[in-house]
XYZ file of C-alpha atoms in Angstrom:
636
model
C -7.260 -89.398 69.779
C -10.460 -89.623 71.830
C -9.552 -93.107 73.041
C -6.123 -91.884 74.203
C -7.707 -88.930 75.994
C -10.275 -91.116 77.734
C -7.581 -93.627 78.677
C -5.465 -90.852 80.200
C -8.456 -89.586 82.190
C -9.253 -93.099 83.383
C -5.674 -93.816 84.435
C -5.348 -90.467 86.184
C -8.603 -90.975 88.067
C -7.599 -94.472 89.172
C -4.227 -93.220 90.409
C -5.801 -90.376 92.402
C -8.317 -92.745 93.989
C -5.581 -95.296 94.727
C -3.424 -92.605 96.343
C -6.367 -91.361 98.412
C -7.221 -94.837 99.702
C -3.598 -95.558 100.580
C -3.968 -92.808 103.188
C -5.668 -95.489 105.300
C -2.361 -97.368 105.304
C -0.507 -94.222 106.288
C -2.738 -93.386 109.241
C -2.779 -96.988 110.459
C 0.962 -97.663 110.307
C 2.278 -94.128 110.785
C 3.922 -93.918 107.373
C 4.429 -90.413 105.970
C 1.430 -89.998 103.689
C 3.330 -88.067 101.025
C 5.822 -90.932 100.793
C 2.877 -93.230 100.074
C 1.745 -90.947 97.235
C 5.259 -90.994 95.808
C 5.449 -94.791 95.981
C 2.093 -95.101 94.191
C 3.559 -93.039 91.350
C 6.669 -95.247 91.240
C 4.574 -98.411 91.142
C 2.481 -97.008 88.306
C 5.573 -95.927 86.316
C 7.471 -97.691 83.601
C 9.485 -99.831 86.041
C 6.473 -100.620 88.210
C 3.435 -102.829 87.852
C 1.539 -100.088 85.985
C 4.125 -99.805 83.205
C 3.126 -96.215 82.341
C 5.849 -94.560 80.281
C 5.883 -90.882 81.251
C 8.998 -88.880 80.386
C 7.680 -85.372 79.728
C 9.817 -83.328 82.141
C 8.333 -79.989 81.060
C 4.779 -81.199 81.733
C 5.843 -82.580 85.119
C 7.425 -79.246 86.058
C 4.300 -77.394 84.937
C 1.995 -79.614 87.022
C 4.327 -79.463 89.997
C 4.641 -75.668 89.897
C 0.865 -75.155 89.863
C 0.403 -77.680 92.657
C 3.134 -76.059 94.747
C 1.596 -72.607 94.262
C -1.755 -73.910 95.530
C -0.086 -75.591 98.530
C 1.867 -72.451 99.438
C -1.202 -70.224 99.206
C -3.130 -72.519 101.538
C -0.128 -72.769 103.884
C -0.004 -68.988 104.106
C -3.783 -68.771 104.511
C -3.604 -71.048 107.571
C -0.651 -69.183 109.152
C -1.734 -66.909 111.992
C -0.145 -63.544 112.730
C 0.624 -64.791 116.233
C 2.724 -67.502 114.608
C 4.621 -64.903 112.596
C 5.288 -62.776 115.656
C 6.759 -65.780 117.449
C 9.070 -67.128 114.783
C 9.276 -64.917 111.694
C 12.864 -63.750 112.180
C 14.534 -67.110 112.959
C 12.490 -68.803 110.237
C 13.516 -66.222 107.630
C 17.172 -66.644 108.601
C 16.834 -70.408 108.093
C 14.988 -69.986 104.801
C 17.676 -67.701 103.334
C 21.105 -68.014 104.922
C 20.303 -71.532 106.108
C 19.467 -72.703 102.589
C 22.655 -71.109 101.234
C 24.845 -72.736 103.914
C 23.209 -76.112 103.312
C 23.694 -75.807 99.549
C 27.396 -74.985 99.901
C 28.119 -77.822 102.335
C 26.175 -80.379 100.283
C 27.916 -79.087 97.150
C 31.315 -79.837 98.674
C 30.186 -83.335 99.631
C 28.728 -83.958 96.155
C 32.074 -83.061 94.575
C 33.803 -85.726 96.642
C 31.106 -88.390 96.273
C 30.374 -88.051 92.546
C 33.370 -86.246 91.088
C 31.225 -83.306 89.954
C 32.636 -79.879 89.249
C 32.147 -77.140 91.835
C 29.123 -75.673 90.033
C 27.560 -79.105 89.503
C 28.008 -79.973 93.174
C 26.538 -76.633 94.196
C 23.578 -77.312 91.889
C 22.871 -80.564 93.727
C 23.172 -78.658 96.995
C 20.647 -76.029 95.861
C 18.224 -78.734 94.705
C 18.123 -80.652 98.007
C 18.597 -77.666 100.367
C 14.954 -76.537 100.806
C 12.587 -78.240 103.200
C 9.210 -79.200 101.804
C 6.141 -77.241 102.910
C 3.683 -80.048 102.142
C 5.643 -82.630 104.118
C 6.384 -80.389 107.110
C 2.863 -78.958 107.407
C 1.246 -82.370 107.096
C 3.487 -84.205 109.559
C 3.422 -81.439 112.172
C -0.307 -80.699 111.993
C -1.523 -84.277 111.611
C 1.224 -85.950 113.632
C -0.666 -85.631 116.894
C 2.178 -84.171 118.975
C 2.092 -80.891 120.873
C 5.285 -78.872 120.546
C 6.299 -75.456 121.790
C 4.661 -72.853 119.589
C 7.977 -71.236 118.689
C 9.513 -74.493 117.468
C 6.451 -75.481 115.451
C 6.056 -71.985 113.999
C 9.712 -71.802 112.995
C 9.482 -75.069 111.093
C 6.239 -74.156 109.339
C 7.307 -70.653 108.283
C 10.719 -71.878 107.159
C 9.235 -74.609 104.981
C 6.797 -72.160 103.398
C 9.325 -69.397 102.758
C 12.519 -71.183 101.694
C 11.381 -72.069 98.175
C 12.247 -68.689 96.571
C 15.974 -68.823 97.298
C 16.174 -72.509 96.336
C 14.388 -71.873 93.033
C 16.554 -68.830 92.385
C 19.817 -70.652 93.123
C 18.806 -73.629 90.990
C 17.803 -71.479 88.004
C 20.962 -69.367 88.307
C 23.244 -72.420 88.469
C 21.431 -74.133 85.594
C 21.958 -70.955 83.575
C 25.650 -70.814 84.447
C 26.213 -74.471 83.582
C 24.192 -74.179 80.380
C 26.105 -71.107 79.181
C 29.498 -72.314 80.409
C 29.943 -68.872 82.000
C 32.581 -68.088 84.551
C 31.288 -67.996 88.117
C 34.024 -65.642 89.301
C 32.391 -62.350 88.293
C 28.783 -63.483 88.842
C 28.095 -63.438 92.648
C 27.196 -59.745 92.924
C 24.851 -60.011 89.960
C 23.193 -63.065 91.500
C 22.716 -61.304 94.833
C 21.185 -58.305 93.068
C 18.850 -60.515 91.051
C 17.769 -62.400 94.163
C 17.036 -59.224 96.104
C 15.046 -57.935 93.136
C 12.984 -61.129 92.984
C 12.298 -61.010 96.718
C 11.350 -57.319 96.581
C 8.959 -57.776 93.648
C 7.495 -60.947 95.123
C 7.006 -59.302 98.518
C 5.300 -56.172 97.166
C 3.057 -58.055 94.749
C 2.174 -60.743 97.292
C 1.189 -58.361 100.096
C -0.756 -56.099 97.728
C -2.516 -59.068 96.141
C -3.483 -60.457 99.555
C -5.376 -57.289 100.464
C -6.867 -57.162 96.966
C -8.166 -60.741 97.231
C -9.805 -59.940 100.567
C -11.412 -56.766 99.181
C -12.771 -58.605 96.145
C -14.263 -61.322 98.367
C -15.849 -58.739 100.677
C -17.206 -56.331 98.070
C -18.534 -58.586 95.310
C -21.889 -60.339 95.402
C -21.340 -63.638 93.638
C -22.864 -67.047 94.021
C -21.419 -68.483 97.247
C -19.929 -71.491 95.447
C -17.929 -69.198 93.151
C -15.921 -67.412 95.855
C -13.414 -70.246 96.507
C -12.882 -70.669 92.762
C -12.298 -66.929 92.272
C -9.853 -66.756 95.183
C -7.882 -69.765 93.911
C -7.796 -68.285 90.410
C -6.473 -64.986 91.803
C -3.798 -66.868 93.749
C -2.572 -68.621 90.610
C -2.719 -65.313 88.730
C -0.506 -63.766 91.425
C 1.989 -66.603 91.015
C 2.097 -66.329 87.223
C 2.146 -62.513 87.044
C 4.924 -62.165 89.609
C 7.062 -64.712 87.789
C 6.501 -62.982 84.441
C 7.663 -59.581 85.748
C 10.837 -60.999 87.283
C 9.723 -61.633 90.871
C 9.466 -64.742 92.995
C 6.049 -66.202 92.283
C 6.288 -68.729 95.128
C 7.056 -66.010 97.687
C 4.270 -63.803 96.303
C 1.581 -66.490 96.515
C 2.685 -67.466 100.036
C 2.544 -63.856 101.264
C -0.803 -63.325 99.537
C -2.152 -66.302 101.479
C -0.830 -64.933 104.779
C -2.411 -61.513 104.226
C -5.751 -62.844 102.969
C -5.956 -65.390 105.783
C -5.437 -62.816 108.516
C -7.982 -60.181 107.520
C -11.744 -60.386 107.815
C -13.155 -62.109 104.724
C -16.603 -63.253 103.759
C -16.977 -66.986 103.172
C -13.677 -67.634 104.979
C -14.927 -70.983 106.290
C -16.001 -72.132 102.830
C -12.642 -70.971 101.492
C -10.756 -73.032 104.054
C -12.751 -76.167 103.306
C -12.337 -75.737 99.560
C -8.636 -75.005 99.834
C -8.110 -78.012 102.071
C -9.519 -80.227 99.325
C -7.550 -78.546 96.531
C -4.369 -78.791 98.605
C -4.855 -82.527 99.030
C -5.509 -82.882 95.303
C -2.404 -80.799 94.521
C -0.224 -82.931 96.793
C -1.528 -86.136 95.248
C -1.103 -84.823 91.685
C 2.401 -83.508 92.333
C 3.756 -86.603 94.052
C 2.108 -88.975 91.583
C 3.514 -87.037 88.616
C 7.019 -86.940 90.050
C 6.822 -90.637 90.885
C 5.753 -91.426 87.311
C 8.665 -89.385 85.935
C 11.256 -91.364 87.898
C 12.952 -94.462 86.504
C 13.965 -96.688 89.434
C 16.085 -98.934 87.197
C 18.545 -96.006 86.930
C 18.879 -95.612 90.706
C 21.581 -98.267 91.341
C 24.225 -96.291 89.453
C 24.027 -93.432 91.979
C 22.490 -95.219 94.962
C 25.567 -95.456 97.203
C 26.626 -91.863 96.644
C 23.070 -90.547 97.014
C 22.606 -92.353 100.335
C 25.934 -90.980 101.506
C 24.799 -87.505 100.490
C 21.505 -88.009 102.363
C 23.410 -88.997 105.510
C 25.704 -85.971 105.160
C 22.738 -83.659 104.605
C 20.830 -85.035 107.604
C 23.656 -85.294 110.121
C 26.087 -82.529 109.122
C 24.873 -79.952 106.581
C 21.360 -79.317 107.939
C 22.447 -79.329 111.625
C 25.299 -76.905 110.874
C 22.965 -74.523 109.021
C 20.346 -74.723 111.787
C 22.884 -74.145 114.558
C 24.408 -71.122 112.833
C 20.967 -69.732 111.945
C 19.286 -70.190 115.333
C 22.252 -69.406 117.596
C 21.324 -65.696 117.986
C 17.706 -66.442 118.954
C 18.021 -68.298 122.245
C 16.801 -71.749 121.210
C 17.908 -74.611 123.462
C 20.176 -77.300 122.095
C 17.266 -79.758 122.139
C 15.081 -77.416 120.111
C 17.850 -76.841 117.578
C 18.399 -80.588 117.315
C 14.703 -81.130 116.596
C 14.538 -78.327 114.013
C 17.522 -79.823 112.225
C 15.922 -83.288 112.244
C 12.624 -82.040 110.798
C 14.357 -80.683 107.695
C 12.156 -82.882 105.517
C 12.890 -82.998 101.812
C 9.981 -83.570 99.474
C 8.439 -82.690 96.144
C 10.174 -79.289 95.934
C 13.598 -80.918 95.596
C 12.365 -83.366 92.940
C 10.651 -80.497 91.145
C 13.882 -78.471 91.086
C 15.766 -81.529 89.844
C 13.631 -81.412 86.683
C 15.188 -78.076 85.638
C 18.559 -79.583 84.596
C 16.645 -82.116 82.461
C 14.704 -79.347 80.730
C 17.973 -77.445 80.141
C 19.626 -80.650 78.814
C 22.643 -80.348 81.095
C 25.298 -83.008 81.408
C 24.516 -85.445 84.247
C 20.914 -84.168 84.290
C 19.463 -87.635 84.869
C 21.993 -88.193 87.658
C 20.891 -84.957 89.348
C 17.266 -86.091 89.217
C 17.965 -89.599 90.498
C 20.180 -88.319 93.323
C 17.523 -85.852 94.440
C 14.819 -88.539 94.274
C 16.821 -90.940 96.457
C 17.614 -88.179 98.967
C 13.893 -87.338 99.202
C 12.948 -90.996 99.669
C 15.548 -91.375 102.418
C 14.352 -88.190 104.144
C 10.685 -89.200 104.118
C 11.495 -92.748 105.224
C 13.855 -91.900 108.084
C 12.957 -88.401 109.255
C 9.281 -88.497 108.309
C 8.741 -91.732 110.215
C 10.555 -90.611 113.357
C 9.271 -87.093 114.098
C 7.167 -88.179 117.078
C 9.837 -90.482 118.610
C 12.478 -87.767 118.125
C 10.313 -85.134 119.856
C 9.764 -87.518 122.763
C 13.453 -88.503 122.849
C 14.498 -84.850 123.077
C 11.849 -84.063 125.700
C 10.086 -81.445 123.578
C 6.502 -82.701 123.821
C 4.551 -80.239 125.977
C 1.099 -80.658 127.523
C -1.771 -79.693 125.277
C -3.548 -76.486 126.250
C -6.913 -77.915 125.195
C -8.487 -81.314 125.249
C -10.198 -82.882 122.220
C -12.779 -80.632 120.559
C -15.434 -81.601 117.990
C -16.443 -78.247 116.483
C -18.072 -77.172 113.216
C -18.206 -73.501 112.214
C -20.982 -72.098 110.027
C -20.683 -68.608 108.629
C -23.638 -66.253 108.729
C -24.395 -64.275 105.551
C -23.216 -60.691 105.262
C -20.241 -59.110 106.966
C -21.352 -59.471 110.581
C -19.021 -60.507 113.381
C -21.049 -63.537 114.477
C -20.814 -67.194 113.503
C -22.885 -70.284 114.178
C -20.766 -72.853 115.985
C -21.819 -76.477 116.475
C -20.225 -78.572 119.236
C -20.584 -82.232 120.057
C -20.412 -82.306 123.869
C -17.414 -84.362 124.968
C -18.043 -86.833 127.845
C -15.165 -85.257 129.816
C -16.210 -81.666 129.147
C -17.076 -79.160 131.846
C -20.712 -79.119 130.696
C -20.985 -82.914 130.830
C -19.584 -82.794 134.378
C -22.405 -80.472 135.401
C -20.897 -77.011 135.047
C -23.439 -74.299 134.336
C -23.455 -72.833 130.816
C -22.862 -69.043 130.904
C -25.625 -66.817 129.575
C -23.557 -65.699 126.580
C -22.965 -69.348 125.570
C -26.543 -70.607 125.746
C -27.356 -72.866 122.754
C -29.926 -71.813 120.190
C -30.590 -75.399 119.125
C -29.781 -78.845 120.492
C -29.739 -82.111 118.512
C -30.030 -85.352 120.504
C -30.290 -88.796 118.918
C -31.083 -87.216 115.563
C -33.946 -85.082 116.964
C -33.861 -81.269 116.967
C -34.896 -79.854 120.320
C -35.230 -76.471 121.954
C -32.606 -76.150 124.717
C -35.119 -75.277 127.454
C -37.118 -78.428 126.588
C -34.116 -80.734 126.405
C -33.091 -80.452 130.032
C -29.473 -80.777 131.100
C -27.060 -81.231 128.126
C -25.729 -84.755 127.788
C -22.514 -86.167 126.304
C -22.927 -86.637 122.558
C -25.489 -83.854 122.194
C -24.846 -81.441 119.336
C -25.385 -77.838 120.390
C -25.594 -74.821 118.057
C -24.461 -71.454 119.421
C -24.330 -67.989 117.851
C -21.090 -66.387 119.015
C -18.261 -64.084 117.959
C -14.918 -65.624 116.966
C -13.160 -64.233 120.057
C -15.300 -66.502 122.262
C -14.336 -69.702 120.449
C -11.402 -70.596 122.760
C -13.711 -70.278 125.775
C -16.364 -72.419 124.092
C -13.730 -75.035 123.227
C -12.863 -75.337 126.911
C -16.524 -75.481 127.894
C -17.767 -78.158 125.479
C -14.558 -80.020 124.552
C -12.602 -82.551 126.538
C -10.340 -81.158 129.218
C -6.557 -81.118 129.144
C -4.416 -82.371 132.011
C -4.608 -79.895 134.888
C -2.347 -79.119 137.805
C -4.678 -80.907 140.222
C -4.643 -84.090 138.142
C -0.877 -84.197 137.557
C 1.165 -82.334 140.190
C 4.348 -83.912 138.818
C 3.721 -82.089 135.571
C 2.553 -78.756 137.007
C 3.846 -78.716 140.597
C 2.170 -79.253 143.964
C 1.730 -75.591 144.928
C 0.446 -72.555 143.052
C 2.258 -69.210 142.953
C 1.315 -65.803 141.640
C 3.611 -64.682 138.807
C 4.354 -61.393 140.608
C 5.489 -63.148 143.812
C 9.028 -62.151 144.812
C 11.653 -64.850 145.147
C 12.496 -63.536 148.612
C 8.935 -64.241 149.778
C 8.855 -67.659 148.070
C 12.130 -68.579 149.756
C 10.800 -67.552 153.156
C 7.759 -69.807 152.789
C 9.402 -72.880 151.260
C 12.821 -72.706 152.906
C 15.058 -72.290 149.895
C 18.073 -70.038 149.446
C 18.059 -67.187 146.946
C 21.023 -66.237 144.826
C 22.387 -62.862 145.970
C 20.814 -60.174 143.794
C 17.659 -62.200 143.060
C 15.740 -61.256 146.200
C 13.571 -58.597 144.557
C 13.098 -60.626 141.354
C 9.565 -61.846 140.686
C 8.793 -65.366 139.562
C 7.655 -64.092 136.129
C 10.838 -62.046 135.753
C 12.892 -65.150 136.549
C 11.192 -67.047 133.720
C 11.783 -64.169 131.307
C 15.436 -64.112 132.296
C 16.003 -67.829 131.996
C 13.815 -68.622 128.969
C 14.463 -66.697 125.774
C 11.548 -66.092 123.437
C 8.024 -67.269 124.156
C 6.916 -68.866 127.420
C 4.433 -71.730 127.350
C 2.595 -73.986 129.826
C 4.863 -76.758 131.055
C 8.086 -74.704 130.895
C 10.320 -75.323 133.917
C 13.131 -73.458 135.623
C 15.170 -75.286 138.249
C 15.914 -73.082 141.263
C 17.964 -74.946 143.820
C 15.960 -77.855 145.242
C 12.675 -76.863 143.595
C 11.249 -76.495 140.098
C 9.158 -73.510 139.081
C 6.657 -74.507 136.362
C 4.455 -72.407 134.107
C 0.879 -73.578 134.658
C -1.098 -71.134 132.561
C -0.379 -68.310 130.096
C -2.476 -65.716 128.302
C -2.830 -65.429 124.549
C 0.146 -63.046 124.543
C 2.319 -65.628 126.346
C 2.180 -63.676 129.623
C 2.395 -65.905 132.701
C -0.866 -66.141 134.637
C -0.076 -68.947 137.107
C 3.083 -70.734 138.246
C 3.445 -74.091 139.978
C 6.164 -75.137 142.418
C 7.443 -78.708 142.687
C 9.233 -79.325 146.003
C 10.547 -82.737 144.969
C 10.713 -82.414 141.198
C 11.020 -85.404 138.940
C 13.860 -84.518 136.625
C 13.092 -85.114 132.981
C 15.401 -87.667 131.456
C 17.040 -86.101 128.435
C 19.814 -87.453 126.250
C 23.236 -85.855 126.258
C 23.759 -83.987 122.999
C 27.393 -82.903 122.546
C 26.481 -80.334 119.864
C 24.015 -77.448 119.350
C 25.331 -75.420 122.305
C 23.318 -72.238 122.713
C 24.560 -68.749 123.572
C 24.503 -69.232 127.327
C 26.426 -72.477 127.168
C 29.016 -71.037 124.813
C 29.410 -67.959 127.026
C 29.863 -70.162 130.114
C 32.466 -72.242 128.293
C 34.394 -69.127 127.235
C 34.297 -67.769 130.772
C 35.744 -71.051 131.959
C 38.587 -70.738 129.467
C 39.395 -67.197 130.586
C 39.318 -68.074 134.291
C 42.905 -68.796 135.467
C 43.492 -72.247 136.792
C 44.391 -72.590 140.439
C 48.016 -73.548 140.847
C 48.684 -76.084 143.560
C 50.114 -74.252 146.586
C 53.094 -75.450 148.504
C 52.396 -76.367 152.054
C 52.889 -73.432 154.428
C 53.545 -73.527 158.132
C 50.437 -73.104 160.200
C 51.844 -70.067 161.899
C 52.479 -68.234 158.653
C 50.901 -64.799 158.768
C 48.469 -64.082 155.880
C 48.720 -60.770 154.051
C 47.224 -57.923 155.984
C 44.788 -56.905 153.247
C 43.538 -60.419 152.676
C 43.981 -60.014 148.909
C 44.891 -63.650 148.409
C 41.669 -64.844 150.017
C 39.199 -63.062 147.767
C 39.603 -65.111 144.588
C 39.192 -68.298 146.563
C 35.946 -67.041 148.042
C 34.605 -65.851 144.702
C 35.497 -69.081 143.007
C 33.101 -71.175 145.058
C 30.076 -69.004 144.260
C 27.546 -71.105 142.331
C 24.760 -70.016 140.038
C 22.564 -72.857 141.310
C 20.784 -72.438 144.627
C 22.191 -74.621 147.390
C 19.483 -75.993 149.695
C 19.889 -75.203 153.383
C 21.383 -77.964 155.489
C 19.166 -79.685 157.931
């Protein structure tokens, strides 16, 4: 007994260490790290070189559920309220209606590919419909690309909030298939049960988030115990909500959002601890699911599963994204990218365990199909996120350059923190800019020696400076001590050659730069033009073509209000691919207007001396028809 226990501990430790060290391969070759963890589990399994025979589906589901709860709590904890304000509504639509649409479409395809019944096909659809929070958060945050905040926020919130409906649908369909019940009279009951789970999960999660923050702020424990207590409360929220009939995954995610956005003691220590536990949870979950799989069974469903993966990636997910995001003003390129980043991961494999636990017919087929779909998603989509963003022209300039910052929390409940910066060689300070009085360092470390700032002389690149500051000053300090981002002066092609005030009227701009203004736009300000043309948030780098010039957002405030606009007289048009799908509202409206507009019938030739109608009624449509929405540059 003891030997078996020690052997299990040894094997588990070796696998965790092996998975951790394979991250070096991932970062070097760009492979999705979670795919590497999954492959380590496969190699250690019964068909791999490790030969470990692990077939305990209930234990795998238990480990996976705990790991997913930890990941979701940390995902919520790192989600800012500004992110929610930008993308909460479109993300929630994708995580509810989008998951349902995806499940139905994939269910129809599964019926044709595998000969399943309608309920069995729908079960496969529910299993592979949700995107994976661990995969999406990791690849977006570590991928090194800068996207529009709204696009990134939509993907992150969707991946964190779409688990409840997927879990609910999977459990409901497993119950229906297990009881051989008729699905004709069930839909209303299922909708009621789902709404009840969401309501209970929402109330418990929000309440628990405030409770966790209050406990952390009001108790006086050993500092090392706070992260453990918070994690224990998060798991308690998950378990309690599930036991009383709510969605535990939704509750723990909401609890993380609330706790992460209120003032908490030891917040920095919590974030560091949770980062480590999240990595451990991801490794444990993917290793366990990899061990549970039996690759020798894959060939029997391989062709159909790959076909299902192609259908999911190219038809089902894009259709759900287009229908879900159509009301919210996303461009076709943004919708294409959101549909491509519908990464499947451990959640789908975890849900595929439920039919095995329930001993359903074709249960092993469900699991193997889901596993192959996840592998295909991580291989194809996970490896191509950066190239796809560049292909679609969605990479935007970074607002900040590289920053090397360490935050140290002061004891008590004060508003100040100790912040340590390593001065970047390209920073404003390294270039000789004077340090403001409120940002003067309290300590400077140079070449391993601690020095008083007034004795150290001018700060040098590589110096580590310690500053006592409030959190609201951190963005300013980042700009002061970190590397600088590309500016308008350095890249006029990116930001325009000339600067404009956002409240400048188009009539005045046209008078200075010799462009023509669309009738009715004369009194419109530059900022108002951007708000009219760009739905949702406005970010640096956004462009609006106006006749022969481009107007470009140079700088925005924290509330996405325009502070400076650039003008490019000879703009370099961004090369973008032609996408025949994902038309947005404006494009659809323009197409419908074109259909309603009567076609001009060819006129028979008339004698020159023919007298036109006295009221000129025939001439008006012809004049109106040549009016263009684009500005025509003046001749000469």
